[in-house]
Tab-separated table of C-alpha atoms in Angstrom:
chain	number	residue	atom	x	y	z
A	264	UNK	CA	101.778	90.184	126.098
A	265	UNK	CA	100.100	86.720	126.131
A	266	UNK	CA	96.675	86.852	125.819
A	267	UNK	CA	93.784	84.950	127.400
A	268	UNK	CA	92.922	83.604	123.968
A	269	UNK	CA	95.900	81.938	123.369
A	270	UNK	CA	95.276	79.383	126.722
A	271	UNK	CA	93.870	76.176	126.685
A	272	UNK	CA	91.251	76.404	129.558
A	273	UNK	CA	89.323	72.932	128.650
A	274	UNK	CA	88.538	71.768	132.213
A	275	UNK	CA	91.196	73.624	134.273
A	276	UNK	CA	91.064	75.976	137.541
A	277	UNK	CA	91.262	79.564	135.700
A	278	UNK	CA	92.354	81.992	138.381
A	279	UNK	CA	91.149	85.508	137.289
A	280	UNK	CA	92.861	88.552	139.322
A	281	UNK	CA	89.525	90.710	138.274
A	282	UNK	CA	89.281	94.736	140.101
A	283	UNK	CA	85.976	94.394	141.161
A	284	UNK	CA	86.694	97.449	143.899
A	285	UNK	CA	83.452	99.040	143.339
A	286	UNK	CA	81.272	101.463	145.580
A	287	UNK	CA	78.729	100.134	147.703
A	288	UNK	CA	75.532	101.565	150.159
A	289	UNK	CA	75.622	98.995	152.343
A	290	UNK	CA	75.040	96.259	150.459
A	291	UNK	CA	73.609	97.899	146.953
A	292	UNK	CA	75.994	98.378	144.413
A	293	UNK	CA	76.156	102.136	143.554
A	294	UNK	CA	78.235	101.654	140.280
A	295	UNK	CA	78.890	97.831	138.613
A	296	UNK	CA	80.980	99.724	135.842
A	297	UNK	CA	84.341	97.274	137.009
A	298	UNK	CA	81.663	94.198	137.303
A	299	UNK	CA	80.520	94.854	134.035
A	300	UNK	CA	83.888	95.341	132.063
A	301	UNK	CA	85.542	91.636	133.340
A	302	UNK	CA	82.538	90.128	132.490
A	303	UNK	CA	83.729	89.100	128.663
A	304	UNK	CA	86.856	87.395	130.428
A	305	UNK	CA	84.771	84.951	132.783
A	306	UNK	CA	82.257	84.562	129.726
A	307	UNK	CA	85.375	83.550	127.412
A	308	UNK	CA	86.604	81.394	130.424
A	309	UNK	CA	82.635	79.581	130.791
A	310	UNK	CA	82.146	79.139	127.139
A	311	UNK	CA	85.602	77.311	127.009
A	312	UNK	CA	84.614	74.934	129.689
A	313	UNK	CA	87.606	76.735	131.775
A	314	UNK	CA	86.479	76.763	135.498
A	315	UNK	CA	87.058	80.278	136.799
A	316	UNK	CA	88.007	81.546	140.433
A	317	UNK	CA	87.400	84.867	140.665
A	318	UNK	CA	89.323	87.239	143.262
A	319	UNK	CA	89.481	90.942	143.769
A	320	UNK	CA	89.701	93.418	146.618
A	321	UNK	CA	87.108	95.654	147.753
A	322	UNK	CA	87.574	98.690	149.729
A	323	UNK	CA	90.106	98.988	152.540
A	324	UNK	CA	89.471	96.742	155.460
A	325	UNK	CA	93.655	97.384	156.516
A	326	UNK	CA	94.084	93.296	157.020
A	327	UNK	CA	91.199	92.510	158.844
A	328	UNK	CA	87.764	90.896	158.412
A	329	UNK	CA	84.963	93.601	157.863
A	330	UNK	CA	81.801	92.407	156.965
A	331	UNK	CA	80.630	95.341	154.775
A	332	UNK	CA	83.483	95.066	152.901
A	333	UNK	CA	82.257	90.898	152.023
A	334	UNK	CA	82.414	90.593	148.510
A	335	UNK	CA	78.980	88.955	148.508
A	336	UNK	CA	77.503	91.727	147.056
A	337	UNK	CA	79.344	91.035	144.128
A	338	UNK	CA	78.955	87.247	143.382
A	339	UNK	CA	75.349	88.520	143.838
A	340	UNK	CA	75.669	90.551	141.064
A	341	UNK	CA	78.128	88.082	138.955
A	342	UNK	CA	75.183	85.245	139.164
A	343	UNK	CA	72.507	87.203	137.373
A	344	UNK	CA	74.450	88.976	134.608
A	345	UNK	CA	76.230	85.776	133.944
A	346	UNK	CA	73.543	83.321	134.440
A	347	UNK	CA	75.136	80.380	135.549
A	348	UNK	CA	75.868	79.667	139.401
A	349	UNK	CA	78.334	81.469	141.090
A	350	UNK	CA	79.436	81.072	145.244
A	351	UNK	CA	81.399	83.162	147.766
A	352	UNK	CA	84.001	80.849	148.871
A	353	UNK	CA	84.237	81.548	153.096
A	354	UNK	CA	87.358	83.029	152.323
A	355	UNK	CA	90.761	83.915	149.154
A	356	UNK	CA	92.823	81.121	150.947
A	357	UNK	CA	92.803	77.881	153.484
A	358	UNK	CA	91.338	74.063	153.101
A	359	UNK	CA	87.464	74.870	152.924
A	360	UNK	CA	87.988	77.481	149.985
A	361	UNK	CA	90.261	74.425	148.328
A	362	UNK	CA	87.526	71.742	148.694
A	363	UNK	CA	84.726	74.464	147.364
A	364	UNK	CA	87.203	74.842	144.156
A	365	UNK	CA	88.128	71.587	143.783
A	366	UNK	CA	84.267	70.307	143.387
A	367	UNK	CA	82.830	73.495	141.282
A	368	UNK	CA	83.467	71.791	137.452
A	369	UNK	CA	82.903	73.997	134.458
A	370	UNK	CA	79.775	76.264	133.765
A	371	UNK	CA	79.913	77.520	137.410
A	372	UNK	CA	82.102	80.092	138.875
A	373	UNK	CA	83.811	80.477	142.623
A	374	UNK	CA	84.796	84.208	143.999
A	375	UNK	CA	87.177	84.343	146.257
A	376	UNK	CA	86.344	86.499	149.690
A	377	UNK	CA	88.367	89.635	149.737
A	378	UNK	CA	91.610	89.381	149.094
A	379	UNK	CA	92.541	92.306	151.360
A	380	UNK	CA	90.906	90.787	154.556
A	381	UNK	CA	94.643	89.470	155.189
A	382	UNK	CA	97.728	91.647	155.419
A	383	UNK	CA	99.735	89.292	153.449
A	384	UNK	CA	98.053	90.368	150.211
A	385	UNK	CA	99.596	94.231	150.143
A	386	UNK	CA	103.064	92.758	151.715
A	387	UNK	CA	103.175	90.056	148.766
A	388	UNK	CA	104.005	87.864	151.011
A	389	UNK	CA	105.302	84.597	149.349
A	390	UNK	CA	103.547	82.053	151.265
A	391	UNK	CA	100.653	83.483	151.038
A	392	UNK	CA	100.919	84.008	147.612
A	393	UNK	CA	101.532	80.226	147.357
A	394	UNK	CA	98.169	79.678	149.000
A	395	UNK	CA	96.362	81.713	146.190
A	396	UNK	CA	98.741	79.718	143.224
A	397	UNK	CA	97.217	75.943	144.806
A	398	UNK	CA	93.594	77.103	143.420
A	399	UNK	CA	94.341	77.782	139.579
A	400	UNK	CA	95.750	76.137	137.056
A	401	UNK	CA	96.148	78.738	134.933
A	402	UNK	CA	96.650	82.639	135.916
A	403	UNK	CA	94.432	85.186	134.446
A	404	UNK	CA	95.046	88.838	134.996
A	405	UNK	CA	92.293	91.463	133.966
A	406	UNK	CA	92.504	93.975	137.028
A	407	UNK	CA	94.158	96.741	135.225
A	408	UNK	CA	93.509	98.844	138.364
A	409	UNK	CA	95.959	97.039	140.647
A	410	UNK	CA	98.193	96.439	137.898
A	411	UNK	CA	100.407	99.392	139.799
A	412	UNK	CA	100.771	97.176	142.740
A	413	UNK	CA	103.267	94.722	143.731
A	414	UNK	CA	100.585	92.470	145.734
A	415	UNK	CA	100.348	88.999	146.210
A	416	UNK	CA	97.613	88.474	143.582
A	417	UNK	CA	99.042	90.726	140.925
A	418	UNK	CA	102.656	89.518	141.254
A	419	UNK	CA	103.901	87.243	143.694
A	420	UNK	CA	101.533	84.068	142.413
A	421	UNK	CA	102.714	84.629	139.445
A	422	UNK	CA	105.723	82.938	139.786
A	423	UNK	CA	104.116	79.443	139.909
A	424	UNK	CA	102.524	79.693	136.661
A	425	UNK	CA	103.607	79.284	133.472
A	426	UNK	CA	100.469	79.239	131.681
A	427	UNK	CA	99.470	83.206	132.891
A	428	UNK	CA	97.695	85.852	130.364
A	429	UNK	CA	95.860	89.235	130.284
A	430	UNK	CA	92.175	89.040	129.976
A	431	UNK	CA	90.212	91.073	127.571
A	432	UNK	CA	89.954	94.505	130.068
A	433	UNK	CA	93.355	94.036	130.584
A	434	UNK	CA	94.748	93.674	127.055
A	435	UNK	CA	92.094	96.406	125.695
A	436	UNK	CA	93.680	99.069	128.267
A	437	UNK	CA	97.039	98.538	127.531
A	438	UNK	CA	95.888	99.048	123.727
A	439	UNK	CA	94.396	101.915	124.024
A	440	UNK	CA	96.790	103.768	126.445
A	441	UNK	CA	99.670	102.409	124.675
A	442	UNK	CA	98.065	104.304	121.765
A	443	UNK	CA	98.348	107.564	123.587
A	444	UNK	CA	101.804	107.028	123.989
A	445	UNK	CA	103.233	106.028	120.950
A	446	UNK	CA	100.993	106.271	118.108
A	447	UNK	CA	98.307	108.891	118.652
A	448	UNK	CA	96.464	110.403	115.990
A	449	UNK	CA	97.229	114.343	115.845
A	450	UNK	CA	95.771	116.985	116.793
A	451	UNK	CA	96.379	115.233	120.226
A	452	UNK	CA	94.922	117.323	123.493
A	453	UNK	CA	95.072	116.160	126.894
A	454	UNK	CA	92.245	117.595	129.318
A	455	UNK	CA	93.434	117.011	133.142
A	456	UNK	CA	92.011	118.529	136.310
A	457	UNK	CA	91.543	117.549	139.875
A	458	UNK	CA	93.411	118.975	143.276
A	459	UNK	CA	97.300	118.508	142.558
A	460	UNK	CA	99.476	119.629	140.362
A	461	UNK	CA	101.757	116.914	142.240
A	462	UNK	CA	98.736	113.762	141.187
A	463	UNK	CA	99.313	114.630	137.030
A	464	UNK	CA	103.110	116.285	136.794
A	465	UNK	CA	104.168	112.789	135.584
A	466	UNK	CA	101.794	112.374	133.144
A	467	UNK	CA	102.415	116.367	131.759
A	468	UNK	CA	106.149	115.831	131.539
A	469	UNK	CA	105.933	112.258	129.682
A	470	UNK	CA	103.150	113.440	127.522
A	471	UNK	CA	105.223	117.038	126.426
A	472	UNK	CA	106.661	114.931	123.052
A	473	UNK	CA	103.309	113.981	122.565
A	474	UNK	CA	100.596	116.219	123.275
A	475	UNK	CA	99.788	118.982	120.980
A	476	UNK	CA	97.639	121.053	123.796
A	477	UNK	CA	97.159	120.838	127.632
A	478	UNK	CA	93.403	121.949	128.889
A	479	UNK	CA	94.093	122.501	132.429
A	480	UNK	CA	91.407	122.719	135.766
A	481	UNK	CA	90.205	122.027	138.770
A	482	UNK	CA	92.490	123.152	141.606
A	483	UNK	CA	95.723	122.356	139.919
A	484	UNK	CA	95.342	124.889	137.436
A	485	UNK	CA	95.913	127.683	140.801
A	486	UNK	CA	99.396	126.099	141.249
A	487	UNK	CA	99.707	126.921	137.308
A	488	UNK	CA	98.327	130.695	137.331
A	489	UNK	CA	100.240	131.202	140.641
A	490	UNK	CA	103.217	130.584	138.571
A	491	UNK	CA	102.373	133.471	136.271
A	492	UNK	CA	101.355	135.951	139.161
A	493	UNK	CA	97.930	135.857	138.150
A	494	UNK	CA	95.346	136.939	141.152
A	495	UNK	CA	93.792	133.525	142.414
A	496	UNK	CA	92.070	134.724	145.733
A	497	UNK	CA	91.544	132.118	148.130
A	498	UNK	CA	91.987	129.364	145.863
A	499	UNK	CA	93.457	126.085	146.355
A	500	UNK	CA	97.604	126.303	145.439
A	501	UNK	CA	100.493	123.765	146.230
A	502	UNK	CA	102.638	126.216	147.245
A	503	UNK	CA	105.642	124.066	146.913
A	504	UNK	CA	104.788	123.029	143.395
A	505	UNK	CA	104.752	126.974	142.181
A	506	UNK	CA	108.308	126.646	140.984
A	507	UNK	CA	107.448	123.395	139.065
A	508	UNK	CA	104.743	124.558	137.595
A	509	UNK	CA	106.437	127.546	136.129
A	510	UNK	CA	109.837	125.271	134.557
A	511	UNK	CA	106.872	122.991	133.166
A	512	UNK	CA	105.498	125.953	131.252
A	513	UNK	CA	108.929	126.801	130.067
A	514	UNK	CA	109.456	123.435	128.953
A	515	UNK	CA	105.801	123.353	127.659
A	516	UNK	CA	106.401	127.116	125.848
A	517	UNK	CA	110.427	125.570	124.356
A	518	UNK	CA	108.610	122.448	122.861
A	519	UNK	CA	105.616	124.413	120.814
A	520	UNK	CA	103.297	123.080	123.161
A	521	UNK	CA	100.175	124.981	124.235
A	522	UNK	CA	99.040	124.864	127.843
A	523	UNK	CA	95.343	126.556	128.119
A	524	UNK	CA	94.896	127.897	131.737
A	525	UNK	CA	91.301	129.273	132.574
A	526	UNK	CA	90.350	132.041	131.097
A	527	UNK	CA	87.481	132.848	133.694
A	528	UNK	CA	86.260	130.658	137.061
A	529	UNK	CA	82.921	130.416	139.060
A	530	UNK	CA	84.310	131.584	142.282
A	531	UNK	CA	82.704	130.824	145.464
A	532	UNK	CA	82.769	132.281	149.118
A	533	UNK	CA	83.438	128.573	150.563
A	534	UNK	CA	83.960	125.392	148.834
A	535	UNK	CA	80.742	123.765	149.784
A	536	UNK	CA	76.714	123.542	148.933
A	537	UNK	CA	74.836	126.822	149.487
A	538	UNK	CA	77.567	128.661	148.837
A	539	UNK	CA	77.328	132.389	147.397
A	540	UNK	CA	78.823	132.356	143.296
A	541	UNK	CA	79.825	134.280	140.851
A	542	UNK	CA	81.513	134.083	137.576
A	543	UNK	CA	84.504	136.292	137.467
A	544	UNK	CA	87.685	137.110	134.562
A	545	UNK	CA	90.894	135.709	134.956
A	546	UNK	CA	92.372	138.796	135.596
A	547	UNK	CA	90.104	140.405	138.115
A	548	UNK	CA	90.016	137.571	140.919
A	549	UNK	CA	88.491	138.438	143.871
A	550	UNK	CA	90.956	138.386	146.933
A	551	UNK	CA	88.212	136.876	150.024
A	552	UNK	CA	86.862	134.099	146.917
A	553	UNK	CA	88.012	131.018	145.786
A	554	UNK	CA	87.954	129.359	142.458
A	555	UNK	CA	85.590	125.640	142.677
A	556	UNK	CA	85.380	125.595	138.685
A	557	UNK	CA	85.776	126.522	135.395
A	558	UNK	CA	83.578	129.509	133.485
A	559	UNK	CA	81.442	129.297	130.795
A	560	UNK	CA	84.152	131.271	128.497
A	561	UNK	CA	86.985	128.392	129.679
A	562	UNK	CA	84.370	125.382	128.846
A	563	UNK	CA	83.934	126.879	125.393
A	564	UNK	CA	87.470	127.322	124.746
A	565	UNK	CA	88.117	123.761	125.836
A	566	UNK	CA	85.348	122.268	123.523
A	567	UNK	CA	86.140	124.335	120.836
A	568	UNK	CA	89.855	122.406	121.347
A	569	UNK	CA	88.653	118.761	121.560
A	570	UNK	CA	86.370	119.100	119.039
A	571	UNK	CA	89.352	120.309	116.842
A	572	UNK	CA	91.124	117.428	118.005
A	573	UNK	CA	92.014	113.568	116.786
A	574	UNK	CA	92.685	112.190	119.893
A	575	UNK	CA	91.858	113.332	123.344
A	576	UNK	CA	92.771	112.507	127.073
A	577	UNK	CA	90.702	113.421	130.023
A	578	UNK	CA	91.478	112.338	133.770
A	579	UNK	CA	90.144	114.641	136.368
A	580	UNK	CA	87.222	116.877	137.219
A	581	UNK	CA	87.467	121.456	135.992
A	582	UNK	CA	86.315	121.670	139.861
A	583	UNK	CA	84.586	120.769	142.765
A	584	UNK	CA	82.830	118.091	140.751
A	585	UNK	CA	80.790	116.543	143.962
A	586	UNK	CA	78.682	119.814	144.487
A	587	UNK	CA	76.279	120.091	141.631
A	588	UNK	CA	76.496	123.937	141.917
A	589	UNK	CA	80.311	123.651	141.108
A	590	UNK	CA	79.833	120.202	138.522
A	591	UNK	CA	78.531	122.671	135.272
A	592	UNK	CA	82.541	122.791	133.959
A	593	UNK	CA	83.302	118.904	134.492
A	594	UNK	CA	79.593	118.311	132.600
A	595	UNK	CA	80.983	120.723	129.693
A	596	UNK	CA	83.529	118.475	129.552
A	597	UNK	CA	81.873	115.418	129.133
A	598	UNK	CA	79.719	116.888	126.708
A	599	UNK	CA	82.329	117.890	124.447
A	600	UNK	CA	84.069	114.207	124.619
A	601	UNK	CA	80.655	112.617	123.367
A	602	UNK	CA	80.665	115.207	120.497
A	603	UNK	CA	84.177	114.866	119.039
A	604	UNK	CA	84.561	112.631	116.205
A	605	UNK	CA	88.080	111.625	117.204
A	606	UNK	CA	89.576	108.835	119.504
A	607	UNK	CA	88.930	109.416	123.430
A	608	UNK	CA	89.845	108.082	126.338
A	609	UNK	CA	88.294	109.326	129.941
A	610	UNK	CA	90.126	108.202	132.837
A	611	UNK	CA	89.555	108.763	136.965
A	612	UNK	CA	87.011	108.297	139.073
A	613	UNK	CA	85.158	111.769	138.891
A	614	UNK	CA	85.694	112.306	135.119
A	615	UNK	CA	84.230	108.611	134.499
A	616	UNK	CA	81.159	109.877	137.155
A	617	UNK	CA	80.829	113.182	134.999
A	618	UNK	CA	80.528	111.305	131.661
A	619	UNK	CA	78.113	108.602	133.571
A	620	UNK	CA	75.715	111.487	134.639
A	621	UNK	CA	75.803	113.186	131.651
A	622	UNK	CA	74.983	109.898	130.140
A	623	UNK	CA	77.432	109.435	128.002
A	624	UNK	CA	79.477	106.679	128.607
A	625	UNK	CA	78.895	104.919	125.274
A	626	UNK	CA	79.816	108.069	123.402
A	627	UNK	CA	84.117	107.969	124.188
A	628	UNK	CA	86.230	105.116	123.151
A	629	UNK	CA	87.439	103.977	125.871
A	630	UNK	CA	86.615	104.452	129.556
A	631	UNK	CA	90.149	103.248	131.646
A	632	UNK	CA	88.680	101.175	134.985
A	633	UNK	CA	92.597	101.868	136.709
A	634	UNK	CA	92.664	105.491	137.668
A	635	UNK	CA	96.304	105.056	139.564
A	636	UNK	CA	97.475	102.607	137.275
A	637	UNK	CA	96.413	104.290	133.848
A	638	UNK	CA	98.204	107.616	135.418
A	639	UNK	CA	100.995	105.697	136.336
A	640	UNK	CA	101.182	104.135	132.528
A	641	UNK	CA	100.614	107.417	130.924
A	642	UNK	CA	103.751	108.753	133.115
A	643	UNK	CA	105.703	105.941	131.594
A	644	UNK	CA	106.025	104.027	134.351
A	645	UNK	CA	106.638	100.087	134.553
A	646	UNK	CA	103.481	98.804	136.250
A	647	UNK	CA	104.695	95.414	138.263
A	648	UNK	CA	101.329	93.577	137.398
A	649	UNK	CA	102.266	93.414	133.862
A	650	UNK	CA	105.812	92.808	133.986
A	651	UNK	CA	104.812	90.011	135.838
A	652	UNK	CA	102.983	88.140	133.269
A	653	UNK	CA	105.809	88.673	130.726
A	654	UNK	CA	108.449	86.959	133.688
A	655	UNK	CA	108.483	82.964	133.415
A	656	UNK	CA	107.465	80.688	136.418
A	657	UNK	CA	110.272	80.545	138.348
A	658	UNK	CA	108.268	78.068	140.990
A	659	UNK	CA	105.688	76.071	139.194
A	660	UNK	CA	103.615	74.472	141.344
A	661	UNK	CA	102.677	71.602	138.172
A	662	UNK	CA	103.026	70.737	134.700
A	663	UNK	CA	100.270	72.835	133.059
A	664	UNK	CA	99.392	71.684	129.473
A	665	UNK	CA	98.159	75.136	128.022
């Protein structure tokens, strides 16, 4: 993969596809974590007298104009951690946004308005990828988080460039999950929770050559112990993912590999706030309760296997992460990432919020921005935003000298 490192950005229009999707309260910023990791890119970009233009999406405004979803907010943000001026072009595409381009020079930075205020972006429509190709001169992508989709930014410009690279996020999460796949230091465990069995079945299948041990939770691991005919209660269960989940631990069981189930759950009379809990066995699972995390005996066992391990996954939350009551499994978790020794990488949007509460986000590796897309790589899937910077211009819009 070309790197952003090996352009010459002296004085040229350097289009950077950045994911700068992040969670607002009306206008506040709740979480700059995607700000924050792009912003070595656009300082690479500044300090080489390249001339960025900045575009993301934010939220889902379905095609249309919605105010709260402006990405003002964010240039707001981009102008005092980078220091230098930065201004919200009216909109991604169309003659005023060209002018403000053309007259920003270098040390000052244009973003784009949200890319998914028009339709055309998801479709990939070709013309109006054209419109986003006539304000760059050279193609940056560092939005590992749309690198799954085939959108207009993340594929269909790319065409008219032949000077096009990954940025520094970009590069670094291909490293590191590229790592998991075909170099990873052993003992290798893989923690993965959340709702569906369906959501990580990919990732458990690709990963069975790989992975030494499986820590299963949150609601998937139901659909798992449903497959053994263990008593679940009311819990959570894909029903028609029972029979998958038992040929997965057959495959799982043929290839030495261990998959850890939970050996005891906080069980709840209703999955919300207030409700009435109680730690019960694996074995004796009340039939009117449902399961909304792991126990304190299934945390231990889990630490007791990452800390034994060299390298360690972890994308999804042991339960019903958003209710404090039910977070104490997911916080276990986090803990027991900060303490291992070994290489680890924390993927998906509750598991990163888990390690950020328990303050520990400079204590793993490597925190993956893409939830989607890093699932999607760790399932061994081609993701079209990187295939498309290793495809050559087939409709260059110039002569580019980098």
């Amino acid at each position: 993969m070309r790197l952003l490192t090996d352009l010459d950005v002296d004085g040229k229009r350097v289009f950077v596809r950045a994911d700068l999707n992040v969670p607002l309260a009306g206008r506040a910023i709740t979480d700059a974590t995607r700000i924050e990791a792009t912003l070595p890119t656009l300082r690479w970009v500044l300090e080489h007298r390249g001339r960025p233009v900045v575009a993301s999406h934010l939220g889902r405004p379905k095609g249309e104009r919605r105010p709260e979803l402006s990405l003002a907010p964010v240039a707001d943000h981009l102008r005092a951690a980078l220091d230098v001026p930065v201004t919200l072009a009216p909109d991604c595409v169309g003659e005023a946004t060209e002018a403000l381009v053309a007259a920003t020079g270098p040390g000052a930075v244009v973003v784009l308005e949200n890319l998914r205020f028009h339709p055309e972006e998801e479709k990939n429509d070709p013309e109006f990828s054209l419109w986003l190709a006539r304000l760059g001169d050279v193609y940056v992508d560092d939005a590992f988080g749309a690198a799954h989709r085939a959108h207009a930014s993340t594929v269909g410009m790319t065409r008219h460039f032949r000077a096009k690279a990954a940025g520094f996020l970009l590069a670094r999460e291909v490293e590191l999950l590229s790592k998991l796949l075909h170099a990873p230091e052993k003992p290798f465990v893989a923690v993965l929770g959340g709702a569906k069995v369906s959501d990580k079945i990919g990732v458990i299948e690709n990963l069975l050559s790989r992975v030494q041990v499986f820590c299963i939770g949150g609601a998937m691991a139901y659909t798992f112990l449903a497959a053994l005919g263990k008593p679940i209660g009311r819990s959570r269960v894909e029903q028609d993912r029972i029979g998958l989940a038992a040929e997965t631990l057959r495959r799982a069981d043929a290839a030495g590999v261990r998959i850890l189930l939970p050996l005891d759950h906080l069980a709840a009379d209703a999955p919300e706030a207030g409700a009435a809990t109680t730690v019960v066995g694996a074995e004796d699972f009340p039939a009117d309760l449902l399961g909304v995390d792991i126990g304190p005996r299934t945390a231990e066992a889990y630490r007791a296997e990452i800390l034994r391990a060299r390298t360690v996954l972890w994308n999804g939350p042991m339960g019903i992460f958003e209710v404090d009551a039910f977070a104490r499994g997911t916080l276990a978790i986090a803990d027991a990432l900060a303490a291992s020794s070994g290489t680890t990488v924390v993927g998906g949007g509750d598991s990163v919020a888990a390690l950020r509460r328990a303050g520990k986000m400079d204590a793993v590796t490597h925190v993956s921005t893409g939830g989607g897309a890093s699932l999607e790589f760790l399932e061994g899937r081609e993701l079209p935003g990187l295939r498309a910077l290793d495809e050559p211009a087939t409709e260059p819009l110039a002569e580019e000298g980098a």
